[in-house]
PDB file of C-alpha atoms in Angstrom:
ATOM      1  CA  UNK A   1     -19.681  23.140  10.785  1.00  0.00           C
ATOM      2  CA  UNK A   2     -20.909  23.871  14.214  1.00  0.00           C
ATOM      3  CA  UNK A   3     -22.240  21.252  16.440  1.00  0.00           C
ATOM      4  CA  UNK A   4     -20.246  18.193  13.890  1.00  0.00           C
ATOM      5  CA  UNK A   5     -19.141  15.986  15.846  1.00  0.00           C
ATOM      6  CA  UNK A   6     -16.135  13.486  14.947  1.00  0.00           C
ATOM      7  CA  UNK A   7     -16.809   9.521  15.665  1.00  0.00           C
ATOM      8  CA  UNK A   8     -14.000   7.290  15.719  1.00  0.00           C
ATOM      9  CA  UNK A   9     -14.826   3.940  14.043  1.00  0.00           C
ATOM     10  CA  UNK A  10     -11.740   1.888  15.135  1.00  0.00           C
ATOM     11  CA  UNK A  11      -8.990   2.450  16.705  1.00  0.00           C
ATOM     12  CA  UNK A  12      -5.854   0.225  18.166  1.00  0.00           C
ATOM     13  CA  UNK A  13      -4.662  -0.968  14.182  1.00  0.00           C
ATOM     14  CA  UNK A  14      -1.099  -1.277  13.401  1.00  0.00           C
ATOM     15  CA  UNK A  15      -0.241   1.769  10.587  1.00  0.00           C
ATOM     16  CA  UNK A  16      -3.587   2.077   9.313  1.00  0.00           C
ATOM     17  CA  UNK A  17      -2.982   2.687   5.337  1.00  0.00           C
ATOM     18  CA  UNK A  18      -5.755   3.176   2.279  1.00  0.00           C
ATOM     19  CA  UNK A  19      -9.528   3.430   3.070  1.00  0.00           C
ATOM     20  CA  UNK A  20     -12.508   2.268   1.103  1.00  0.00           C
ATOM     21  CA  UNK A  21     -16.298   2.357   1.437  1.00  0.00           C
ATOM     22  CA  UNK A  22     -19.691   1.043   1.074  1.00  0.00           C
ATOM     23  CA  UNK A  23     -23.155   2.159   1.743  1.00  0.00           C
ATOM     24  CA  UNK A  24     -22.201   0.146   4.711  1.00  0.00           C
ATOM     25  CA  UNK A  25     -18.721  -0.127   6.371  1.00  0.00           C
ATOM     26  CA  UNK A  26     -15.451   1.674   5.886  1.00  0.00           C
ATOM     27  CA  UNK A  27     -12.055  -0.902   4.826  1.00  0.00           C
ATOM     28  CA  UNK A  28      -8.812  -0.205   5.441  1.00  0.00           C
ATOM     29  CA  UNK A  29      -5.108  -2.003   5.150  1.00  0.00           C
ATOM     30  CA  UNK A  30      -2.710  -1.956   8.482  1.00  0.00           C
ATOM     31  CA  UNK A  31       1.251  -2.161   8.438  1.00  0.00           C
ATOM     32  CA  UNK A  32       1.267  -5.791   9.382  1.00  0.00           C
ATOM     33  CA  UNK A  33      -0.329  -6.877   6.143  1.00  0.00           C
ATOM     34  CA  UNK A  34      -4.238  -7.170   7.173  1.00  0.00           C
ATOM     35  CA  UNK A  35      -7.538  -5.936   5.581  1.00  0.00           C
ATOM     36  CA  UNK A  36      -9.801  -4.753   8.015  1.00  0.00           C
ATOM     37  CA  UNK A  37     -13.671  -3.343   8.148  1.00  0.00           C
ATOM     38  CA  UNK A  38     -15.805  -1.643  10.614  1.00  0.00           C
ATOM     39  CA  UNK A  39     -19.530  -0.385  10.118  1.00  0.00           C
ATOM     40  CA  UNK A  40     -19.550   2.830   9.141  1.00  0.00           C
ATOM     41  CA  UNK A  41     -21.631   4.105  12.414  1.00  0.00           C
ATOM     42  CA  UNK A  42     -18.534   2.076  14.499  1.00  0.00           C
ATOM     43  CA  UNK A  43     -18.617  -1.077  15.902  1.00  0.00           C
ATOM     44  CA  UNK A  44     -17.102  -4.236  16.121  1.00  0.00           C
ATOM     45  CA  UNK A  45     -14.206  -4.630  13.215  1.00  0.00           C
ATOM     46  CA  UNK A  46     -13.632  -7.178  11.070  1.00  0.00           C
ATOM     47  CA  UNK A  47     -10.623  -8.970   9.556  1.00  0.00           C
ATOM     48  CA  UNK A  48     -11.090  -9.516   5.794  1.00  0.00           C
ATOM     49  CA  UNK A  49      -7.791 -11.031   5.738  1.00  0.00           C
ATOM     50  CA  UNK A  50      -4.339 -11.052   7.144  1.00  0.00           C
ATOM     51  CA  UNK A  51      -2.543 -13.396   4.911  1.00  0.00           C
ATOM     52  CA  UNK A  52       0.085 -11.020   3.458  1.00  0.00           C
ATOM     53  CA  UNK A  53       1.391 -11.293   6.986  1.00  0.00           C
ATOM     54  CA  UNK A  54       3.608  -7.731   6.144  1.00  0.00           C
ATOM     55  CA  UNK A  55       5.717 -10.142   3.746  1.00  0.00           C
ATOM     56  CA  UNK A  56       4.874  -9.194   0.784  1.00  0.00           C
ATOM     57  CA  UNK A  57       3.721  -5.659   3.075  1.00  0.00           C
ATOM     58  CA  UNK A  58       1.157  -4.314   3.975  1.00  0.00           C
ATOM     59  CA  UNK A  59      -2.153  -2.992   1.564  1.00  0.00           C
ATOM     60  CA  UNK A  60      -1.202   0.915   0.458  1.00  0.00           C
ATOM     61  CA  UNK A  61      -4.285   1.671  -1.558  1.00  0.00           C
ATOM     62  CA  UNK A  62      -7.527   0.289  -1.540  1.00  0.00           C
ATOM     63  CA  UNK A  63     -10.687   0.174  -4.414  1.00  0.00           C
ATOM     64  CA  UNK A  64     -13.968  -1.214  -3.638  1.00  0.00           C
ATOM     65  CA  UNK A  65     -15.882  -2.611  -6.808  1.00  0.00           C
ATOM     66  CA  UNK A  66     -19.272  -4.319  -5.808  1.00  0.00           C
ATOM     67  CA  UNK A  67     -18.607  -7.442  -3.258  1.00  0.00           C
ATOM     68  CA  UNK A  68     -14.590  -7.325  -4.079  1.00  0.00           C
ATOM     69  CA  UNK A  69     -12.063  -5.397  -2.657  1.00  0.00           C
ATOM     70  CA  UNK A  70      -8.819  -4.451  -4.447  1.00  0.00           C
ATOM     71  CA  UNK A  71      -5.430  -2.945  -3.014  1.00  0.00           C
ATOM     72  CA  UNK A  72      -1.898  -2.378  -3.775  1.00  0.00           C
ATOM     73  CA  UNK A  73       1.029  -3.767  -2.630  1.00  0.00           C
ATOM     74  CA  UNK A  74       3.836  -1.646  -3.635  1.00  0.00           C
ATOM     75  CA  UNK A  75       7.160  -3.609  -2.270  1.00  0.00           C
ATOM     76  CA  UNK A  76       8.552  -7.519  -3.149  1.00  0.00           C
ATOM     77  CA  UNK A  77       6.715  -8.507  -5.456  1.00  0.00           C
ATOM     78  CA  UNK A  78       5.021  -5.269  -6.323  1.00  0.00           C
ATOM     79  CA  UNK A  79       1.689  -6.869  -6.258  1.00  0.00           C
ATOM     80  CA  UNK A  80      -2.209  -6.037  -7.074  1.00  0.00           C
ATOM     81  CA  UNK A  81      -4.796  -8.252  -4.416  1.00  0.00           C
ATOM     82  CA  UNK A  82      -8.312  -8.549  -4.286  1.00  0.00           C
ATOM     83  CA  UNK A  83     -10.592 -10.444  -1.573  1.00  0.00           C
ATOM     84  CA  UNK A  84     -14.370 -10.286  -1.069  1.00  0.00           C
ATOM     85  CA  UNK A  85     -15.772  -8.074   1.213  1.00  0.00           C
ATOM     86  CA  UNK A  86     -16.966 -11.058   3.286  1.00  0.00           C
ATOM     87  CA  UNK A  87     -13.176 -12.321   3.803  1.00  0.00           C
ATOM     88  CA  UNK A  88     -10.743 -14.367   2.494  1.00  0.00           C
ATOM     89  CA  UNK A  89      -8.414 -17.244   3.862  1.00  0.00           C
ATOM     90  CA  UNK A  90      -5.795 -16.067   0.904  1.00  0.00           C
ATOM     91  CA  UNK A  91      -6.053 -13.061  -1.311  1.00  0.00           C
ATOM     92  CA  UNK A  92      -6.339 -13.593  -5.264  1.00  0.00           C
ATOM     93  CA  UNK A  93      -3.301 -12.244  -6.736  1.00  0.00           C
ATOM     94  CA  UNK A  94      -4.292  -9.911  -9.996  1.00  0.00           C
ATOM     95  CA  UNK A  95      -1.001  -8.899 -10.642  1.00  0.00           C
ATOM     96  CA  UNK A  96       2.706  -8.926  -9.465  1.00  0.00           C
ATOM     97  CA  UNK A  97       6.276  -7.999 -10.561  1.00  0.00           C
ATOM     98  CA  UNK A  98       5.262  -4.627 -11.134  1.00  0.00           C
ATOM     99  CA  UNK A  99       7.124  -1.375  -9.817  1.00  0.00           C
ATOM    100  CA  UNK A 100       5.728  -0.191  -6.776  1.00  0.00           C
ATOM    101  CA  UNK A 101       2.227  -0.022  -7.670  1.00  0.00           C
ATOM    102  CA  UNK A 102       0.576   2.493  -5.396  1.00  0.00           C
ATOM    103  CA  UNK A 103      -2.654   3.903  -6.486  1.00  0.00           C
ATOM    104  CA  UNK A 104      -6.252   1.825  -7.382  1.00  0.00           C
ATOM    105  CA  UNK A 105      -9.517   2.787  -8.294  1.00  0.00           C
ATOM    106  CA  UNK A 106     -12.789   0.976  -9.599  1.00  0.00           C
ATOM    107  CA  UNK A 107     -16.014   2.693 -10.966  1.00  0.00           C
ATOM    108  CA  UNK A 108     -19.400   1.181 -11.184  1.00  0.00           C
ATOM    109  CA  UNK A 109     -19.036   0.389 -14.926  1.00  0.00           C
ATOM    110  CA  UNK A 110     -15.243  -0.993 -14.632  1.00  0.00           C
ATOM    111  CA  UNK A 111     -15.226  -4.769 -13.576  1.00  0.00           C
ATOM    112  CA  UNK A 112     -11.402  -6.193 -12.934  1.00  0.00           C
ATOM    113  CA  UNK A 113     -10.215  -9.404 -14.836  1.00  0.00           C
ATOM    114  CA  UNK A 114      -8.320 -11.158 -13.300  1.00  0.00           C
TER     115      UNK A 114
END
């Protein structure tokens, strides 16, 4: 559309990978193994986590369900993570040993066991 305008929100992340969203910021996963978020008008971001460290590597694809954020981890150990929004000193581990898991996705009447 004429006259749009893009904004960058952050920039400077190592392989940014996966994006999810609130009615408030935008999340995303970086190469070296961190969660990250950023208000969705820009601003200062935010490390939800960095943890993984790119050991286990990095988050791939991310899922937002309420306060909890989900993502994939598709190499060694094949892993599913979640953290809250807020941040995490360690992620919870929801699953692992699968084969590459890549995709995620949450809906509003879907709540993840763990």
């Amino acid at each position: 559309m004429a006259g749009d305008r893009l904004t960058t929100l952050a920039s400077g992340t190592a392989s940014p990978i996966g994006i999810a969203l609130d009615a408030s910021r935008v999340y995303w996963g970086t190469g070296d193994g961190a969660v990250l978020a950023t208000p969705l008008g820009g601003g200062e971001t935010t490390t939800l986590t960095t943890s993984l460290g790119g050991q286990e590597g990095g988050p791939n694809r991310l899922a937002l369900h309420g306060t909890t954020l989900y993502w994939t981890s598709p190499t060694s150990p094949g892993a599913i993570y979640s953290c809250a929004t807020t941040g995490c000193a360690k992620p919870t581990t929801i699953a692992s040993g699968n084969v590459a898991p890549y995709g995620i996705a949450a809906d509003a009447s879907t709540e993840v066991q763990s």
